[in-house]
Amino acid sequence: MTEAFLANLSSPPLLFFFLGMAAVFVRSDLDIPGQIARFLSLYLLFAIGFKGGVALAEAPLGIEVFLTLGAAVLLSAAVPVYSFFVLRSRLGVADAAAVAATYGSISAVTFITATSYLDAQEVTWSGYLVAAMALMESPAIIVGMLLYNRFRETHGGEERQLRWGPLLHEACLNGSVFLIVGSMIIGYLTGPDGMEQVYPVVSAPFLGVLCLFLLDMGIVAARRLRDLGDSDGSGKLPLGFMGTAALVFPLINAAAALGFGVLLDLDEGNLVLLTVLGASASYIAVPAALRLALPQASPSIYLPMSLAITFPFNILLGIPLYHELAKWLT
Amino acid sequence: MTEAFLANLSSPPLLFFFLGMAAVFVRSDLDIPGQIARFLSLYLLFAIGFKGGVALAEAPLGIEVFLTLGAAVLLSAAVPVYSFFVLRSRLGVADAAAVAATYGSISAVTFITATSYLDAQEVTWSGYLVAAMALMESPAIIVGMLLYNRFRETHGGEERQLRWGPLLHEACLNGSVFLIVGSMIIGYLTGPDGMEQVYPVVSAPFLGVLCLFLLDMGIVAARRLRDLGDSDGSGKLPLGFMGTAALVFPLINAAAALGFGVLLDLDEGNLVLLTVLGASASYIAVPAALRLALPQASPSIYLPMSLAITFPFNILLGIPLYHELAKWLT
Amino acid sequence: MTEAFLANLSSPPLLFFFLGMAAVFVRSDLDIPGQIARFLSLYLLFAIGFKGGVALAEAPLGIEVFLTLGAAVLLSAAVPVYSFFVLRSRLGVADAAAVAATYGSISAVTFITATSYLDAQEVTWSGYLVAAMALMESPAIIVGMLLYNRFRETHGGEERQLRWGPLLHEACLNGSVFLIVGSMIIGYLTGPDGMEQVYPVVSAPFLGVLCLFLLDMGIVAARRLRDLGDSDGSGKLPLGFMGTAALVFPLINAAAALGFGVLLDLDEGNLVLLTVLGASASYIAVPAALRLALPQASPSIYLPMSLAITFPFNILLGIPLYHELAKWLT
Amino acid sequence: MTPGYRIEIVIEEPMARELARTLKTLRVPGYTVIPRAHGSGDRGIRRGDELAGDSSNCIFLIVCDDRALVEKVTEAVKPLISRSGGMCLVSECQSLTH
Amino acid sequence: MTPGYRIEIVIEEPMARELARTLKTLRVPGYTVIPRAHGSGDRGIRRGDELAGDSSNCIFLIVCDDRALVEKVTEAVKPLISRSGGMCLVSECQSLTH
Amino acid sequence: MTPGYRIEIVIEEPMARELARTLKTLRVPGYTVIPRAHGSGDRGIRRGDELAGDSSNCIFLIVCDDRALVEKVTEAVKPLISRSGGMCLVSECQSLTH
Ligand SMILES: Nc1ncnc2c1ncn2[C@@H]1O[C@H](COP(=O)(O)O)[C@@H](O)[C@H]1O
Ligand SMILES: Nc1ncnc2c1ncn2[C@@H]1O[C@H](COP(=O)(O)O)[C@@H](O)[C@H]1O
Ligand SMILES: Nc1ncnc2c1ncn2[C@@H]1O[C@H](COP(=O)(O)O)[C@@H](O)[C@H]1O
Ligand code: NA
Ligand code: NA
Ligand code: NA
């Protein structure tokens, strides 16, 4: 078992993630320009979407697929509910709802790192998991907002009315979701022929780009971690609680996802990916939506939790752990 | 014939163009960072220039080549003249001259999309068409300025004097023209040996990058289209006239180019490309030059015409249409 | 011998460098967006570091390696000392120390261009030269600061005390050094297996990216050269002295490096690379460190010397010259 | 040169679209936006490195010569910045437009 | 700290080179440029997304303590902004230079 | 709206970190940074094209209502800009924060 962990930790993408973190901790001024980082992230979504779409076009869509997609959506909607009540013990309504939404949703980069881990281990996985990923981005945001709206304090005669239009819009049409879904549809429509044409961009450089992107993610995550440390003295943030929750939630949610996956009788690779989706927490799509839909929630709570703690935990230890469990269960 | 259109519309680059437009129309916040978009465009010019130069080095330069280049320059100088008088019916002198220059010049991205269309259809084309493209960028600007200078109202004893220096400079040395011509010369000098060295950058990723770039172009074009719609109420812009002209000019100019090409007895592929050059309108080089040389002209007239109407028309319907005509004529 | 020069001058990367310079001299507005240029430079450091690390993992580390690394460090520490006293004849203490540090350190892009030159000439070289490059970045900065501190005028009872902490930090942990060393370690750890995974990003596009980057370097260097020309009238800068020094220093330092290399009995390729390291001057890492450590020195002296004169001299004439000498000496 | 007011608004980038829409409704004569600023305030550091741009600020500059419009703009901005942070400044200037 | 004037010029990006040349001729003591701003005015929206940068604005900031120079700068800027749009602001400030 | 002071500091980009640290020590209520400006001054042109960012400027904007803090900030900035160039401006404004 330690082998699996070591193999993961010594893969180039993970090593570059460490390098990024190290740069921050030794206070080097290494920095990936902002527009480049954003573009690398768009590239990864574009490529994984396209690959997923082509894979879907190649494989027959069985009942298994629809059941898995349903389970994924269910998971993404259920996780915020239990999390919210746990979080209410220490956080205000807005912050609890925001963190709950974050953990119900997924992190595309964690998913992508998991696919490259499986590829390196030569474990096969199916394209429809990409669709599952895309479907899991939004429900959690909506559930989070419903929870907030139900439990927030209202002043005077104010009504508990959600502005559904902008909310659904933010949840379902933010740039990341749109790009994954769109690329997946295009991959599906053009199939293997299309893949042949764009292979040198979509497929060959994927792992190398992931290295560069994780270098940046290491920098970004370590900065958030350091900011947390700096704010320690001020005592404003419940750091202990945040840290514990950011490590326990992924484990519980992974367990739930594993359960669903075993019930559905998924293969090893797909089981790992569903588990990773459950365990991962959003730090791009959900925060972007929350900024507009729930500005009362403090980004300095939900962002460091998912970005600085859960994300590194998942890619460093989570993925090989979920893989071991999946192997044991299939 | 519908087949050709469908094949075109379902190619990955075109589908990504649609995706970009769709992102704007559903008001998703999908966005390609500005510096990335500019770099992708520089990359495409660099790559097409280099490829064209290498192709020139490989093929003997016959008389056909010089005749075609001559015809291309003639076309680019003649189109603005007739267009100007048509446009004067509804537009002021400055705006008419600007639109005329825009349509006399060419759009490198339309040309590039056409080459990738021909490659997909396995129709061969020659490297010197890239030279034709480069040569067609500038003359239209100069003719447009001459027309403006000849027909503008002069106040008092003011003389009709053009500042030739800056004008020629802007027309012939703007960044796009310079990069295409430079890369073509380098491609010519280094030939197939050079190509072998830079193949993994210049050639393999070409189509994939075109997909990403057309995604951005879709976003940009759709925004301009929406801005046009928004300004509808104000009644300042002659929208109906602009729309009609932006659809009719490419057809007339395509017909003229087809005529020249048939006279020169061009092959199918080259005929299509010359036609595309005639039909396309500039939205990078000419607007950039006009900003400095003819600031009296309103960018909100010439830019949406070429960018939001003619460009999508050409890449969606124009290219396969010109191809059908070319097949029929050769 | 002229052959070697012509082969070098007609390689695609060098031709693109000329193209960039030409763009500035004809006042074209061709421009590579800033974040892209920074990223291309990070990419090259990442790729050369990774390649060097993998090469190190593949070859046994002999005593030759350690002796060469020692010689490299010695060279980088000794060059600033003699240069400082030469430069003091015309420059103030701060400026002399800054220029001395610049010439003691190295230019990664010159090194990278030299490796691509050797690859084109099919001359082999060893991965540990990348380590030599990394080691040579910092010592010159420290020696330069020591010289400044020793010879600057002190006012009143002020002590000659260096703030070692920030100085060592800037010298050893600036972004470029950190990225090269980090990538080299990762390349070393993952070895040929890792290379196989990231080959399509690290290796295949290397030369093409170098072309695009040298295009930008040509633009940047030519602008500095033009700025120098513009400032001619003001007579503030000792232009003649700067120009002479920027051409003579690389030759002297190349000779010193050649001497070391012959003593160590290096192969042809490694001898060329050590000579190039000696001859090259820093325009990224050292200026960045000097801005913070020695702000009294004027960037308009040290930067144009290394960037606008020594860099073009080395990549245009220096590399083939050093190669001829190396062939003659081995 | 005519005397006028200079309004500067620092607001987080995701709010920029909404603010632009608001300004249009208020019929301001024009505005200029500086994107991708970063900063620090009561809500912590905004590093401007965020992958989705949700940790950047942008700065709106609006010039107008109508005191009443200044009031309207600051009123409209108040709820935006109290919700998600930021700042609004007003000062006097001489302005020249075409 | 000495009292001085703060000139801000919003102009479209392709004009920046020409303006910089003009400022040099007028011998301003220095200037700072903020590139890639966008905005909206009489000539419609400038999105800052244009492929050749021709739909962006930039902002020049010039500080000087000489009232006569301020006049010269605004005079020189007038034709530029009346031709292709933009704005010029002048306000007072206290300044500290090295 | 409360009356306050508007401090603008133009400084070269590599100094930004140090300035941010200084401002934190002085306990300014907040600041906004515009990165990647270029410019020209006594030390020549800063093109903003430098590969390591060492030829760019950045602009800090600090708003506060405490005159004493303004003095402290300008005092702290003085050595920085006399060492490596730049500028510091102070003007008055009305400000609105959340
Ligand atoms: N006193 C201030 N001076 C300048 N900018 C400020 C100030 N306070 C806040 N800001 C800006 O407004 C943003 C949000 O502030 P806050 O809501 O206080 O976190 C910060 O990131 C800063 O960019
Ligand atoms: N009232 C205003 N306040 C701030 N910026 C303005 C204003 N009017 C115009 N601008 C800026 O100047 C540019 C050109 O303006 P215009 O020539 O009116 O289209 C616009 O894109 C804005 O960036
Ligand atoms: N008078 C001025 N007005 C505006 N910006 C200035 C002025 N003087 C200097 N600067 C800015 O400060 C930077 C450094 O100035 P200096 O130290 O004079 O070279 C320049 O690159 C400009 O961005
Ligand atoms: Na999850
Ligand atoms: Na045309
Ligand atoms: Na050296």
mmCIF file of C-alpha atoms in Angstrom, chain C residues 186-280:
data_model
loop_
_atom_site.group_PDB
_atom_site.id
_atom_site.type_symbol
_atom_site.label_atom_id
_atom_site.label_comp_id
_atom_site.label_asym_id
_atom_site.label_seq_id
_atom_site.Cartn_x
_atom_site.Cartn_y
_atom_site.Cartn_z
ATOM 1 C CA ILE C 186 12.250 16.420 -10.569
ATOM 2 C CA GLY C 187 13.799 15.284 -13.846
ATOM 3 C CA TYR C 188 16.463 13.460 -11.882
ATOM 4 C CA LEU C 189 13.906 11.777 -9.605
ATOM 5 C CA THR C 190 11.508 10.680 -12.324
ATOM 6 C CA GLY C 191 14.193 9.845 -14.882
ATOM 7 C CA PRO C 192 13.457 8.439 -18.343
ATOM 8 C CA ASP C 193 9.992 7.274 -17.213
ATOM 9 C CA GLY C 194 9.011 10.808 -16.306
ATOM 10 C CA MET C 195 10.488 12.068 -19.570
ATOM 11 C CA GLU C 196 8.336 9.693 -21.541
ATOM 12 C CA GLN C 197 5.236 11.112 -19.903
ATOM 13 C CA VAL C 198 6.028 14.779 -20.450
ATOM 14 C CA TYR C 199 8.002 14.436 -23.688
ATOM 15 C CA PRO C 200 5.350 16.149 -25.859
ATOM 16 C CA VAL C 201 5.649 19.261 -23.716
ATOM 17 C CA VAL C 202 9.249 19.252 -22.546
ATOM 18 C CA SER C 203 11.076 18.091 -25.611
ATOM 19 C CA ALA C 204 9.204 18.119 -28.902
ATOM 20 C CA PRO C 205 8.187 21.794 -28.971
ATOM 21 C CA PHE C 206 11.455 23.060 -27.468
ATOM 22 C CA LEU C 207 12.960 24.461 -30.648
ATOM 23 C CA GLY C 208 9.725 25.982 -31.896
ATOM 24 C CA VAL C 209 9.193 27.745 -28.597
ATOM 25 C CA LEU C 210 12.777 28.954 -28.701
ATOM 26 C CA CYS C 211 11.988 30.563 -32.074
ATOM 27 C CA LEU C 212 9.022 32.434 -30.638
ATOM 28 C CA PHE C 213 10.981 33.456 -27.583
ATOM 29 C CA LEU C 214 13.947 34.706 -29.582
ATOM 30 C CA LEU C 215 11.514 36.698 -31.710
ATOM 31 C CA ASP C 216 10.542 38.482 -28.513
ATOM 32 C CA MET C 217 14.167 38.764 -27.379
ATOM 33 C CA GLY C 218 14.998 40.391 -30.693
ATOM 34 C CA ILE C 219 12.287 42.968 -30.113
ATOM 35 C CA VAL C 220 13.362 43.610 -26.537
ATOM 36 C CA ALA C 221 17.080 43.814 -27.333
ATOM 37 C CA ALA C 222 16.566 46.120 -30.297
ATOM 38 C CA ARG C 223 14.425 48.474 -28.214
ATOM 39 C CA ARG C 224 17.201 48.747 -25.661
ATOM 40 C CA LEU C 225 19.695 49.351 -28.421
ATOM 41 C CA ARG C 226 17.513 52.109 -29.848
ATOM 42 C CA ASP C 227 17.016 53.667 -26.423
ATOM 43 C CA LEU C 228 20.816 53.781 -26.152
ATOM 44 C CA GLY C 229 21.019 55.548 -29.494
ATOM 45 C CA ASP C 230 18.328 58.041 -28.440
ATOM 46 C CA SER C 231 20.174 58.906 -25.265
ATOM 47 C CA ASP C 232 23.330 59.566 -27.244
ATOM 48 C CA GLY C 233 22.929 63.318 -27.326
ATOM 49 C CA SER C 234 22.467 63.654 -23.590
ATOM 50 C CA GLY C 235 25.999 62.432 -23.013
ATOM 51 C CA LYS C 236 25.100 61.008 -19.641
ATOM 52 C CA LEU C 237 26.078 57.458 -20.473
ATOM 53 C CA PRO C 238 29.647 56.457 -21.423
ATOM 54 C CA LEU C 239 28.364 54.712 -24.538
ATOM 55 C CA GLY C 240 31.700 53.986 -26.154
ATOM 56 C CA PHE C 241 33.044 52.416 -23.003
ATOM 57 C CA MET C 242 29.886 50.408 -22.454
ATOM 58 C CA GLY C 243 29.914 49.089 -26.017
ATOM 59 C CA THR C 244 33.570 48.107 -25.929
ATOM 60 C CA ALA C 245 33.275 46.424 -22.542
ATOM 61 C CA ALA C 246 30.163 44.519 -23.638
ATOM 62 C CA LEU C 247 32.112 43.043 -26.547
ATOM 63 C CA VAL C 248 35.449 42.475 -24.835
ATOM 64 C CA PHE C 249 34.254 40.924 -21.567
ATOM 65 C CA PRO C 250 32.585 37.932 -23.237
ATOM 66 C CA LEU C 251 35.766 37.230 -25.188
ATOM 67 C CA ILE C 252 38.018 37.367 -22.134
ATOM 68 C CA ASN C 253 35.615 35.313 -20.050
ATOM 69 C CA ALA C 254 35.212 32.807 -22.863
ATOM 70 C CA ALA C 255 38.985 32.441 -22.984
ATOM 71 C CA ALA C 256 39.113 31.838 -19.236
ATOM 72 C CA ALA C 257 36.342 29.246 -19.447
ATOM 73 C CA LEU C 258 38.042 27.551 -22.377
ATOM 74 C CA GLY C 259 41.199 27.352 -20.316
ATOM 75 C CA PHE C 260 39.400 25.736 -17.404
ATOM 76 C CA GLY C 261 37.644 23.356 -19.748
ATOM 77 C CA VAL C 262 40.832 22.251 -21.483
ATOM 78 C CA LEU C 263 42.478 21.653 -18.120
ATOM 79 C CA LEU C 264 39.510 19.495 -17.149
ATOM 80 C CA ASP C 265 39.719 17.697 -20.477
ATOM 81 C CA LEU C 266 36.074 18.253 -21.359
ATOM 82 C CA ASP C 267 34.518 16.880 -24.551
ATOM 83 C CA GLU C 268 33.804 19.176 -27.445
ATOM 84 C CA GLY C 269 30.126 19.777 -26.590
ATOM 85 C CA ASN C 270 30.670 20.334 -22.884
ATOM 86 C CA LEU C 271 33.617 22.591 -23.583
ATOM 87 C CA VAL C 272 31.461 24.769 -25.822
ATOM 88 C CA LEU C 273 28.753 24.990 -23.191
ATOM 89 C CA LEU C 274 31.147 25.908 -20.370
ATOM 90 C CA THR C 275 32.639 28.580 -22.623
ATOM 91 C CA VAL C 276 29.191 29.935 -23.422
ATOM 92 C CA LEU C 277 28.391 30.080 -19.712
ATOM 93 C CA GLY C 278 31.567 32.033 -19.097
ATOM 94 C CA ALA C 279 30.958 34.406 -21.988
ATOM 95 C CA SER C 280 27.299 35.095 -21.322
#
